[in-house]
Each structure stands twice: as C-alpha cells, then as structure tokens.
Short mmCIF file of C-alpha atoms and ligand atoms in Angstrom, two decimals:
data_model
loop_
_atom_site.label_atom_id
_atom_site.label_comp_id
_atom_site.label_asym_id
_atom_site.label_seq_id
_atom_site.Cartn_x
_atom_site.Cartn_y
_atom_site.Cartn_z
CA LEU A 1 -20.23 5.67 9.64
CA VAL A 2 -17.88 2.70 9.86
CA ARG A 3 -16.23 1.82 6.56
CA LYS A 4 -16.75 -1.68 5.20
CA VAL A 5 -13.93 -4.20 5.45
CA PRO A 6 -12.63 -4.97 1.92
CA HIS A 7 -12.77 -8.54 0.66
CA TYR A 8 -10.14 -11.01 1.94
CA GLN A 9 -10.01 -14.58 3.12
CA LYS A 10 -8.98 -15.84 6.54
CA ILE A 11 -8.66 -19.62 6.52
CA ARG A 12 -7.95 -21.65 9.62
CA PHE A 13 -6.02 -24.83 8.98
CA GLN A 14 -4.42 -27.64 10.86
CA LYS A 15 -1.79 -28.65 8.34
CA LEU A 16 -0.49 -26.58 5.49
CA PHE A 17 2.06 -27.30 2.78
CA ILE A 18 3.43 -24.35 0.84
CA LYS A 19 5.03 -25.19 -2.46
CA GLY A 20 6.49 -23.10 -5.28
CA GLY A 21 7.81 -19.56 -5.17
CA ARG A 22 11.09 -18.46 -3.67
CA LEU A 23 12.38 -18.34 -0.13
CA ILE A 24 14.10 -15.22 1.16
CA ILE A 25 15.73 -15.28 4.57
CA PRO A 26 18.05 -12.42 5.53
CA GLY A 27 21.59 -13.73 5.80
CA CYS A 28 20.94 -16.67 3.43
CA LYS A 29 20.87 -16.88 -0.34
CA ILE A 30 17.48 -16.57 -2.05
CA THR A 31 16.51 -20.11 -3.08
CA LEU A 32 13.59 -21.89 -4.64
CA ASN A 33 11.13 -22.77 -1.92
CA PRO A 34 12.08 -26.30 -0.85
CA GLY A 35 8.54 -26.78 0.52
CA ILE A 36 7.37 -25.57 3.91
CA TYR A 37 5.20 -27.64 6.19
CA ILE A 38 3.15 -26.19 8.97
CA ASP A 39 1.34 -28.23 11.59
CA ARG A 40 -0.86 -26.58 14.22
CA GLY A 41 0.85 -23.24 13.85
CA ARG A 42 4.47 -24.45 13.82
CA ILE A 43 6.95 -25.13 11.06
CA VAL A 44 7.60 -28.87 11.03
CA LYS A 45 9.61 -31.50 9.18
CA PRO A 46 8.05 -32.93 6.01
CA PHE A 47 5.35 -35.39 6.94
CA ALA A 48 3.39 -37.93 4.94
CA LEU A 49 1.42 -36.07 2.34
CA ASN A 50 -1.15 -38.80 1.86
CA CYS A 51 -3.17 -37.28 4.63
CA SER A 52 -6.44 -35.78 3.53
CA GLN A 53 -6.52 -32.71 5.76
CA ILE A 54 -3.52 -30.94 4.33
CA LEU A 55 -4.21 -27.60 2.77
CA ILE A 56 -1.86 -27.06 -0.15
CA LEU A 57 -0.84 -23.56 -1.10
CA GLU A 58 0.86 -23.26 -4.44
CA LEU A 59 2.80 -20.07 -5.16
CA LYS A 60 3.72 -18.39 -8.44
CA ASP A 61 7.36 -18.03 -9.53
CA SER A 62 7.17 -14.31 -8.77
CA GLU A 63 5.99 -14.93 -5.19
CA TYR A 64 8.49 -14.84 -2.32
CA LEU A 65 8.15 -16.33 1.14
CA SER A 66 9.78 -14.30 3.87
CA PRO A 67 9.85 -14.46 7.65
CA GLY A 68 6.81 -12.48 8.79
CA PHE A 69 7.27 -8.71 8.83
CA ILE A 70 7.15 -6.98 12.21
CA ASP A 71 6.27 -3.30 12.70
CA LEU A 72 7.98 -1.60 15.63
CA HIS A 73 5.90 1.56 15.52
CA ALA A 74 2.13 1.76 15.09
CA HIS A 75 -0.81 3.62 16.60
CA LEU A 76 -3.95 1.56 17.08
CA ARG A 77 -5.85 4.28 18.99
CA GLU A 78 -7.47 2.02 21.58
CA PRO A 79 -8.41 2.99 24.18
CA GLY A 80 -9.88 6.42 23.57
CA ASN A 81 -10.14 7.01 19.83
CA SER A 82 -11.74 3.96 18.26
CA GLU A 83 -13.44 6.09 15.61
CA SER A 84 -9.95 6.49 14.09
CA GLU A 85 -8.80 2.87 14.55
CA THR A 86 -9.54 -0.21 16.58
CA ILE A 87 -7.31 -3.07 17.53
CA ALA A 88 -9.37 -5.43 15.37
CA ARG A 89 -9.23 -3.24 12.24
CA GLY A 90 -5.69 -2.02 12.86
CA THR A 91 -4.24 -5.50 13.26
CA LEU A 92 -6.11 -6.62 10.13
CA SER A 93 -4.72 -3.63 8.22
CA ALA A 94 -1.29 -4.73 9.48
CA VAL A 95 -1.77 -8.24 8.08
CA ALA A 96 -2.89 -6.80 4.73
CA GLY A 97 0.48 -5.01 4.67
CA GLY A 98 2.35 -8.23 5.48
CA PHE A 99 2.94 -7.56 9.18
CA CYS A 100 2.54 -10.65 11.35
CA GLU A 101 3.48 -8.74 14.51
CA VAL A 102 2.85 -5.14 15.50
CA LEU A 103 4.07 -3.03 18.41
CA CYS A 104 1.48 -0.45 19.44
CA MET A 105 2.45 2.91 20.86
CA PRO A 106 1.08 4.05 24.23
CA ASN A 107 -0.18 7.52 23.20
CA THR A 108 -3.78 6.53 23.80
CA TYR A 109 -6.45 8.00 26.12
CA PRO A 110 -5.65 7.15 28.82
CA PRO A 111 -2.00 6.43 28.01
CA VAL A 112 -0.68 2.91 28.59
CA ASP A 113 1.16 3.73 31.80
CA ARG A 114 -0.20 0.96 34.06
CA GLY A 115 -0.30 -2.82 34.06
CA SER A 116 -4.09 -3.14 33.80
CA LEU A 117 -4.12 -1.33 30.46
CA VAL A 118 -1.29 -3.46 29.10
CA ARG A 119 -3.24 -6.59 30.01
CA TYR A 120 -6.39 -5.15 28.44
CA LEU A 121 -4.59 -4.45 25.16
CA ILE A 122 -2.92 -7.86 25.04
CA ASN A 123 -6.34 -9.40 25.56
CA GLN A 124 -7.96 -7.29 22.82
CA GLY A 125 -5.17 -8.33 20.48
CA LYS A 126 -5.82 -12.00 21.21
CA LYS A 127 -9.55 -11.55 20.63
CA ALA A 128 -8.96 -9.85 17.27
CA ASP A 129 -6.77 -12.81 16.23
CA ASN A 130 -5.08 -10.98 13.34
CA ALA A 131 -1.48 -9.71 13.53
CA LYS A 132 0.03 -10.52 16.93
CA LEU A 133 -0.08 -7.49 19.18
CA LEU A 134 2.92 -6.47 21.27
CA VAL A 135 2.53 -3.54 23.63
CA ILE A 136 4.85 -0.60 24.23
CA GLY A 137 4.30 0.96 27.63
CA ALA A 138 4.54 4.67 28.39
CA ALA A 139 7.87 5.80 29.85
CA THR A 140 6.42 8.47 32.14
CA LYS A 141 3.14 8.67 34.05
CA ASN A 142 0.40 10.04 31.83
CA ARG A 143 3.16 10.70 29.27
CA ALA A 144 3.63 13.98 31.07
CA GLY A 145 7.42 13.70 31.14
CA LYS A 146 7.61 14.32 34.89
CA GLU A 147 7.61 11.01 36.72
CA LEU A 148 8.71 7.55 35.60
CA VAL A 149 6.20 4.72 35.30
CA SER A 150 6.68 1.60 37.39
CA VAL A 151 8.86 -0.27 34.92
CA GLU A 152 8.55 -3.42 36.97
CA GLU A 153 4.75 -3.31 36.85
CA LEU A 154 4.68 -2.76 33.09
CA ARG A 155 7.31 -5.43 32.49
CA LYS A 156 5.31 -7.94 34.52
CA ALA A 157 2.18 -7.07 32.53
CA GLY A 158 4.07 -7.88 29.32
CA VAL A 159 5.33 -4.72 27.58
CA VAL A 160 8.20 -5.19 25.13
CA ALA A 161 9.53 -1.60 25.18
CA LEU A 162 8.89 1.82 26.72
CA SER A 163 8.22 5.13 24.95
CA ASP A 164 6.28 8.38 25.33
CA ASP A 165 5.88 8.43 21.55
CA GLY A 166 4.30 11.48 20.04
CA LEU A 167 6.16 13.27 22.81
CA PRO A 168 9.85 13.16 23.63
CA ILE A 169 11.38 12.12 26.92
CA GLY A 170 12.77 15.60 27.24
CA ASN A 171 14.05 15.61 30.81
CA ASP A 172 17.74 14.59 30.74
CA LYS A 173 17.68 13.06 34.20
CA LEU A 174 14.59 10.94 33.50
CA MET A 175 16.08 9.72 30.22
CA TYR A 176 19.28 8.84 32.06
CA GLU A 177 17.33 6.85 34.65
CA LEU A 178 15.24 5.15 31.98
CA LEU A 179 18.31 3.98 30.12
CA LEU A 180 19.69 2.50 33.35
CA LEU A 181 16.34 0.75 33.92
CA SER A 182 16.31 -0.49 30.33
CA ARG A 183 19.42 -2.53 31.15
CA GLU A 184 18.01 -3.88 34.35
CA PHE A 185 14.70 -4.90 32.80
CA ASN A 186 16.01 -5.68 29.33
CA LEU A 187 13.51 -3.30 27.70
CA PRO A 188 14.38 -0.89 24.88
CA ILE A 189 13.63 2.80 25.39
CA ILE A 190 12.18 4.23 22.17
CA ASN A 191 12.50 7.99 22.06
CA HIS A 192 10.63 10.44 19.83
CA CYS A 193 13.42 12.98 19.44
CA GLU A 194 12.09 16.52 19.47
CA VAL A 195 13.31 19.46 21.52
CA LEU A 196 9.93 21.06 22.15
CA ALA A 197 11.46 24.44 22.96
CA LEU A 198 12.73 24.51 19.36
CA SER A 199 9.71 23.02 17.59
CA LYS A 200 7.02 24.85 19.56
CA GLY A 201 4.71 26.88 17.35
CA GLY A 202 6.10 25.26 14.18
CA VAL A 203 3.67 23.58 11.79
CA ILE A 204 5.85 22.49 8.86
CA ASN A 205 9.54 21.81 8.19
CA ASP A 206 11.62 24.92 8.68
CA GLY A 207 12.73 25.28 5.07
CA LYS A 208 11.84 26.40 1.57
CA ILE A 209 8.09 25.86 1.78
CA ALA A 210 7.74 27.35 5.27
CA ARG A 211 9.46 30.50 4.00
CA LYS A 212 7.38 30.63 0.84
CA LEU A 213 4.12 30.27 2.75
CA GLY A 214 5.22 32.39 5.70
CA LEU A 215 4.53 29.61 8.19
CA PRO A 216 6.45 28.96 11.43
CA GLY A 217 8.89 26.09 10.93
CA ILE A 218 10.07 23.05 12.88
CA PRO A 219 13.86 23.00 12.48
CA ASP A 220 15.80 19.81 11.78
CA ILE A 221 17.92 20.51 14.87
CA ALA A 222 14.83 20.04 17.07
CA GLU A 223 15.31 16.36 16.22
CA SER A 224 19.08 16.06 15.94
CA ILE A 225 19.94 17.82 19.20
CA MET A 226 17.91 15.23 21.11
CA VAL A 227 19.43 12.43 19.03
CA LEU A 228 22.84 13.66 20.16
CA ARG A 229 21.76 13.99 23.80
CA ASP A 230 20.37 10.47 23.80
CA ILE A 231 23.58 9.10 22.36
CA VAL A 232 25.65 10.88 25.01
CA LEU A 233 23.41 9.40 27.72
CA GLN A 234 23.56 5.99 26.09
CA GLU A 235 27.36 6.00 26.05
CA ARG A 236 27.32 6.60 29.79
CA THR A 237 24.52 4.20 30.74
CA GLN A 238 24.99 1.38 28.22
CA GLY A 239 21.21 0.99 28.08
CA ILE A 240 19.03 -0.15 25.19
CA LEU A 241 18.31 2.92 23.10
CA HIS A 242 16.17 3.07 19.98
CA LEU A 243 15.39 6.32 18.17
CA ALA A 244 11.98 6.59 16.50
CA HIS A 245 11.13 7.92 13.01
CA ILE A 246 14.43 9.57 12.08
CA SER A 247 13.88 12.23 9.42
CA THR A 248 16.95 14.47 9.06
CA GLU A 249 20.41 14.38 7.54
CA LYS A 250 21.95 15.70 10.77
CA SER A 251 20.43 12.87 12.81
CA VAL A 252 21.77 10.30 10.34
CA LYS A 253 25.28 11.81 10.55
CA ILE A 254 25.23 11.78 14.36
CA ILE A 255 23.98 8.18 14.56
CA ARG A 256 26.57 7.09 11.99
CA TRP A 257 29.29 8.70 14.09
CA ALA A 258 27.96 7.07 17.27
CA LYS A 259 27.92 3.62 15.70
CA LYS A 260 31.51 4.13 14.54
CA GLN A 261 32.46 4.86 18.15
CA GLY A 262 30.92 1.54 19.12
CA ILE A 263 27.99 3.13 20.96
CA ARG A 264 25.06 0.75 20.89
CA VAL A 265 22.09 2.58 19.38
CA SER A 266 19.46 1.60 16.86
CA CYS A 267 16.97 3.66 14.91
CA GLU A 268 14.15 3.49 12.44
CA THR A 269 12.73 5.55 9.65
CA THR A 270 9.38 5.23 7.89
CA PRO A 271 8.37 5.06 4.21
CA HIS A 272 7.16 8.67 4.19
CA TYR A 273 10.60 9.95 5.19
CA PHE A 274 12.25 8.28 2.20
CA THR A 275 9.52 8.92 -0.39
CA LEU A 276 8.11 12.41 0.35
CA THR A 277 9.62 15.87 0.86
CA GLU A 278 8.48 19.23 2.19
CA GLU A 279 7.57 20.11 -1.43
CA HIS A 280 4.55 17.82 -1.04
CA CYS A 281 3.25 20.15 1.67
CA ARG A 282 3.11 23.10 -0.72
CA HIS A 283 -0.70 22.96 -1.04
CA LEU A 284 -1.16 22.40 2.69
CA ASP A 285 -3.04 19.15 2.20
CA PRO A 286 -3.25 17.78 5.78
CA TYR A 287 -2.67 14.23 4.49
CA TYR A 288 0.99 15.24 4.23
CA LYS A 289 1.19 16.50 7.79
CA VAL A 290 3.29 14.23 9.99
CA SER A 291 5.45 14.55 13.07
CA PRO A 292 8.36 15.01 12.55
CA PRO A 293 7.48 16.96 9.40
CA LEU A 294 8.42 15.97 5.85
CA ARG A 295 11.88 17.39 5.27
CA SER A 296 14.06 18.61 2.38
CA LYS A 297 15.25 16.58 -0.61
CA ARG A 298 18.70 16.51 0.93
CA ASP A 299 17.33 14.98 4.13
CA VAL A 300 15.48 12.33 2.13
CA GLU A 301 18.66 11.40 0.26
CA ALA A 302 20.53 11.17 3.60
CA ILE A 303 17.84 8.87 5.01
CA LYS A 304 18.32 6.53 2.04
CA GLU A 305 22.11 6.65 2.45
CA GLY A 306 21.57 5.81 6.11
CA LEU A 307 19.61 2.72 5.11
CA VAL A 308 22.30 1.77 2.59
CA ASP A 309 25.18 1.75 5.07
CA GLY A 310 23.14 0.36 7.96
CA THR A 311 23.14 3.56 10.03
CA ILE A 312 19.36 3.22 9.94
CA ASP A 313 18.52 -0.30 11.02
CA ILE A 314 14.78 -0.58 10.74
CA ILE A 315 11.82 0.43 8.61
CA ALA A 316 8.68 0.94 10.70
CA THR A 317 5.37 2.36 9.50
CA ASP A 318 4.30 4.88 12.16
CA HIS A 319 0.77 3.85 11.11
CA ALA A 320 -1.14 6.89 12.43
CA PRO A 321 -4.83 6.65 11.55
CA TRP A 322 -7.03 9.69 12.06
CA HIS A 323 -10.75 10.03 11.54
CA MET A 324 -11.66 12.68 8.98
CA ARG A 325 -12.74 15.03 11.73
CA TYR A 326 -9.04 15.40 12.63
CA LYS A 327 -7.76 15.60 9.05
CA LYS A 328 -10.36 17.44 6.95
CA VAL A 329 -9.53 20.67 8.76
CA PRO A 330 -7.05 23.46 8.01
CA TRP A 331 -3.39 22.37 8.02
CA ILE A 332 -2.60 24.18 11.26
CA LYS A 333 -5.32 22.31 13.14
CA ALA A 334 -4.88 18.89 11.52
CA ARG A 335 -3.39 16.03 13.56
CA PRO A 336 -0.08 14.67 12.26
CA GLY A 337 0.01 11.17 10.82
CA ILE A 338 -0.35 8.86 7.82
CA ILE A 339 -1.78 5.33 7.80
CA GLY A 340 1.13 3.14 6.89
CA PHE A 341 0.70 -0.62 7.12
CA GLU A 342 -0.80 -1.37 3.73
CA THR A 343 1.59 0.67 1.59
CA ALA A 344 4.88 0.21 3.47
CA PHE A 345 6.22 -2.87 1.67
CA SER A 346 5.41 -1.61 -1.84
CA LEU A 347 6.75 1.91 -1.22
CA GLY A 348 10.04 0.54 0.07
CA TYR A 349 10.28 -2.01 -2.72
CA GLU A 350 9.95 0.68 -5.39
CA GLU A 351 11.98 3.43 -3.74
CA LEU A 352 14.78 1.34 -2.22
CA VAL A 353 15.03 -1.96 -4.07
CA LEU A 354 14.00 -1.06 -7.64
CA LYS A 355 16.05 2.16 -7.42
CA LYS A 356 19.02 0.05 -6.28
CA TYR A 357 19.66 1.52 -2.84
CA LEU A 358 19.14 -1.85 -1.12
CA SER A 359 19.19 -5.46 -2.24
CA LEU A 360 15.88 -7.24 -1.75
CA GLU A 361 17.48 -9.26 1.01
CA ASN A 362 18.74 -6.21 2.92
CA TYR A 363 15.38 -4.55 2.50
CA ILE A 364 13.59 -7.55 3.97
CA ALA A 365 16.06 -7.55 6.90
CA CYS A 366 14.83 -4.03 7.79
CA LEU A 367 11.27 -5.40 8.11
CA THR A 368 12.04 -8.70 9.82
CA GLN A 369 15.37 -9.56 11.37
CA LYS A 370 16.61 -6.17 12.59
CA PRO A 371 13.41 -5.08 14.39
CA ARG A 372 13.15 -8.52 16.01
CA LYS A 373 16.72 -8.25 17.23
CA LEU A 374 15.88 -5.04 19.11
CA ILE A 375 13.21 -6.78 21.17
CA GLY A 376 15.40 -9.81 21.72
CA ARG A 377 13.70 -12.19 19.30
CA SER A 378 15.17 -14.22 16.52
CA LEU A 379 13.94 -14.86 13.00
CA LEU A 380 11.20 -17.41 12.76
CA VAL A 381 11.90 -19.86 9.97
CA LYS A 382 13.37 -22.96 11.56
CA GLU A 383 11.63 -26.18 12.37
CA GLY A 384 9.75 -25.86 15.62
CA ASP A 385 9.30 -22.10 15.24
CA LEU A 386 5.91 -20.43 15.19
CA ALA A 387 4.71 -20.07 11.62
CA LEU A 388 4.86 -16.36 10.86
CA ILE A 389 5.32 -15.96 7.12
CA THR A 390 4.75 -13.11 4.68
CA ILE A 391 4.29 -13.85 0.99
CA PHE A 392 4.63 -11.11 -1.61
CA ASP A 393 4.44 -11.04 -5.38
CA LEU A 394 7.05 -8.84 -7.02
CA ALA A 395 5.36 -9.01 -10.42
CA GLN A 396 2.09 -7.57 -9.17
CA ASN A 397 1.36 -3.88 -9.67
CA TRP A 398 -1.71 -2.53 -7.97
CA LEU A 399 -3.68 0.61 -7.42
CA TYR A 400 -3.99 1.71 -3.80
CA ARG A 401 -7.69 2.49 -3.69
CA GLU A 402 -9.56 4.08 -0.84
CA ASP A 403 -12.34 1.47 -0.94
CA ARG A 404 -9.74 -1.30 -0.51
CA ILE A 405 -8.18 0.10 2.68
CA PHE A 406 -8.51 -2.18 5.70
CA SER A 407 -7.67 0.45 8.29
CA ARG A 408 -10.62 2.27 9.80
CA SER A 409 -9.13 5.55 8.56
CA VAL A 410 -8.04 6.58 5.08
CA ASN A 411 -5.55 9.38 5.77
CA SER A 412 -2.94 8.44 3.21
CA PRO A 413 -1.40 10.73 0.61
CA PHE A 414 -0.68 7.61 -1.48
CA ILE A 415 -4.32 6.91 -2.38
CA ASN A 416 -4.68 6.34 -6.13
CA LYS A 417 -0.98 5.70 -6.51
CA GLU A 418 0.08 2.76 -8.64
CA LEU A 419 2.28 0.58 -6.44
CA LYS A 420 4.76 -2.13 -7.33
CA GLY A 421 5.03 -5.46 -5.53
CA LYS A 422 2.15 -6.66 -3.38
CA VAL A 423 1.68 -8.68 -0.24
CA THR A 424 -0.59 -11.51 -1.37
CA LYS A 425 -0.74 -13.97 1.54
CA VAL A 426 0.19 -14.05 5.19
CA ILE A 427 0.45 -16.97 7.56
CA ILE A 428 0.08 -16.36 11.27
CA GLU A 429 0.35 -19.68 13.09
CA ASN A 430 -2.78 -21.63 12.09
CA LYS A 431 -4.33 -18.89 9.94
CA LEU A 432 -3.84 -18.20 6.26
CA PHE A 433 -4.85 -14.73 5.05
CA ILE A 434 -5.32 -14.22 1.33
CA PHE A 435 -5.57 -10.68 -0.08
O1 DOR B 501 2.86 11.69 12.64
C1 DOR B 501 2.79 11.25 13.78
N1 DOR B 501 1.65 10.77 14.29
N2 DOR B 501 3.90 11.27 14.55
C2 DOR B 501 3.86 10.95 15.86
O2 DOR B 501 4.88 11.02 16.48
C3 DOR B 501 2.59 10.58 16.50
C4 DOR B 501 1.65 10.06 15.53
C5 DOR B 501 0.24 9.91 16.05
O3 DOR B 501 0.02 9.45 17.14
O4 DOR B 501 -0.68 10.25 15.29
#
C-alpha cells in the first residue's frame, strides 16, 4: 500500500515579494530581511509593487531566509526499488526538509553506470518538479569495483560526481586512476570508505554493545584505513576527493592532519553520526542499523569537534529509505539506512547550534555553501541568480509523526521525537512550497 502524501501547498507564481524575517547568508552578518523580489524564478531588483500579480509572503520575526539547502548524499531508489522511494516522493521529502537540490547516489538496480540512465533520472527529476535533482554516476561498471565507467560518457550525460556509494572503491589502482580522471573532467570522486576485508561478517560497531551481545563487529579502522589510503592517493594525484559519511574519531584525526598538510580533501557526516551512538543499537531495533554503523560516544564527540574546526566540511543526510519488508526483519538481515531529509535541519539545529558547537551561520554553511563549493557552484542569493531559498522558523517545535512523513518509507528512529526549529517554506524558482 502506498502511504498518503501529507498536507502541503505548492504554489506556482510569476512574481513574489518576501518581506519580514531575517536573512542569513554564510559569510555575511545576519540582518533583517531587506525584502526579496523574485520574478519568473530569479532574484531581481525591487520593481513597482503596484502590480496586481505579485504574491506577497510575509514572514514572522522568528523565520530565517537562507540560500536553499543542498544534500550531497541521498538514495532515491529509482530505478529498481520504487516501493521504498520514488524520485517524485523523494524529491518532495527533500523539499519538506528544506533541500532545494539533491544529489542522488547510483546504487540503484541497475546502477547508474551509463549515460542513458543518467538522462532518464534527470528527466524524472524534471517531471517531478520538486527539489532539483543532480545525479551522481557510478565509478565502476555495475559498481563491481573491477572496471572504470566511461567518465566521458557520464560527464556528457550530466553527472556532477562519481561514487560507488554503499560500496567502497577498494582497488588502489582504480582509485588512483579515478582521482586523475576527476581532475581532467572536473568531477569529484565520493568514496564510501570501508575496507571490506575488515568489515566482512560484522553487523554492528565493533565495541561495547557488540561484545555484550556477542555479535561480530565492524571496526572503526575499516573506515579510517581507507580514509588514509585515499588521502595518500589524493596527495599524489591532486584530484577532487570527497569522503562520504565519516563516522569515526580516527577518520577525523587523519583528515584534520591531511588538511594541515595542505592536501585538498573534503568530507561529510550525517545527523545520525552526531546524534546517535552504538548504545542505541542495544535492543537491535533495525531502524538504528546504518552503514557505517553507529559508533561510540567518543566517536560522536570527535565528529562534532570535526564540525567545529572545519575538518568536516559538509552535513549530508544519507537519506536511505527502505520499505518495511527490508526493515521489519531481524537485525542481521535488515538493510542499513535511515530516512534523513525531513529531520536533518532540526537535528543539527538542536545538537550543534543550541548546544553551542556551531554558530547558526556556520551550521547553515554546512548545508549550503560548502556542499555547493564541492560541485563547483556558488551560493545563490544575488540578483540574477535562480531563486532557491529555504525558510525555517527557529521558534517552532514540532513532533516528527509517522503520518506526516513525505518519504515513501518511514524507517526513522526519530519518529515521535520532539524537534526544535522547523523548515516552514521553500522556494524553488517559480514554486513556493508551504509546510
Ligand atoms: O546506511 C546506509 N544506507 N549506508 C550506505 O552506505 C548505503 C545506504 C543505502 O543505500 O541504503
């Protein structure tokens, strides 16, 4: 049975004037909103207001306007698993979480390793007309880790990065060649760092809970050894390297060291790696099963420190929807993943901003400016730019209820949690979404 889409409004407009609220742009001071004018999807200079077709949007004092959020890491499951998510529902779920743009991972069936599939996805994204869809191509054919894709073909079809996400690019030589190609084609390589020989057979973080329950563990070094390898290769190749969903203290230390050496590397973490620990897996509720696994308290603290000093550049969601048939099964069999779009902003606001790890401005930079920089785009707030704007209300607390989830799947351990700060409106070119 397909779940109903919760109530929201999607209003198409020609001209919009946004007044009230505050304006937050990373790198600038937070100011009162001077008034933003949008005409046919672009930010424009103030124009005569005595025109009858202007839609006026008035914000509360507690509402902030920010450049639209962009998510570098999401799974939309098309093609191959549309019972878990579709591009239409997934990109709507993204908008509900404030994301105007989403990069979708290629671990679909079949994987996105050829130009025709890239074009198909871009087309589906346009049809859905929600968050703008940007496609990440596979790095190796069939994501099998043996043979490189035709980077030229994928680039021509429109991919913005390459990754075998869900699986690492484990072969050193292939990773070396990919990093060289990333320079030539100006495409980031996003690696899921996991030495499979070390993680194989493991089902939970190799730590306290694994020992207590007598389960085989996935050690932190399965991640950090590949982080180190990638950095060594990056130093040699000077490619464009981005490390996905970093979860361990050791990885943070290695990336911090690399950045100090002037090695160009970027990385992301996700809300579950700075809000949840292995302790949450104690009852083996599959909603807490993710890859890499939830780690120790010490790792979580290191992730937050990494965000504080800029070692970790980006917050992505790793939105990983799974139909109940893949989650309502014993822990060992359950697929890893948590849906992430709709809770990301609020989780980060509470855990990082309210707990004083990050200023609001630096937090917003992790959702807007820094991920855009990786794919060679700038912030969109100037006159002439496409109107991509996220509006959130910091005074609004809300209950994350299952019946209000926009994603097609509901695999979130945060259901029934009271959240602080809510995305209330999103503007994507000529569309205003109200939640
Ligand atoms: O938890 C995860 N789920 N981690 C991944 O790397 C893949 C993802 C998925 O595709 O479900």
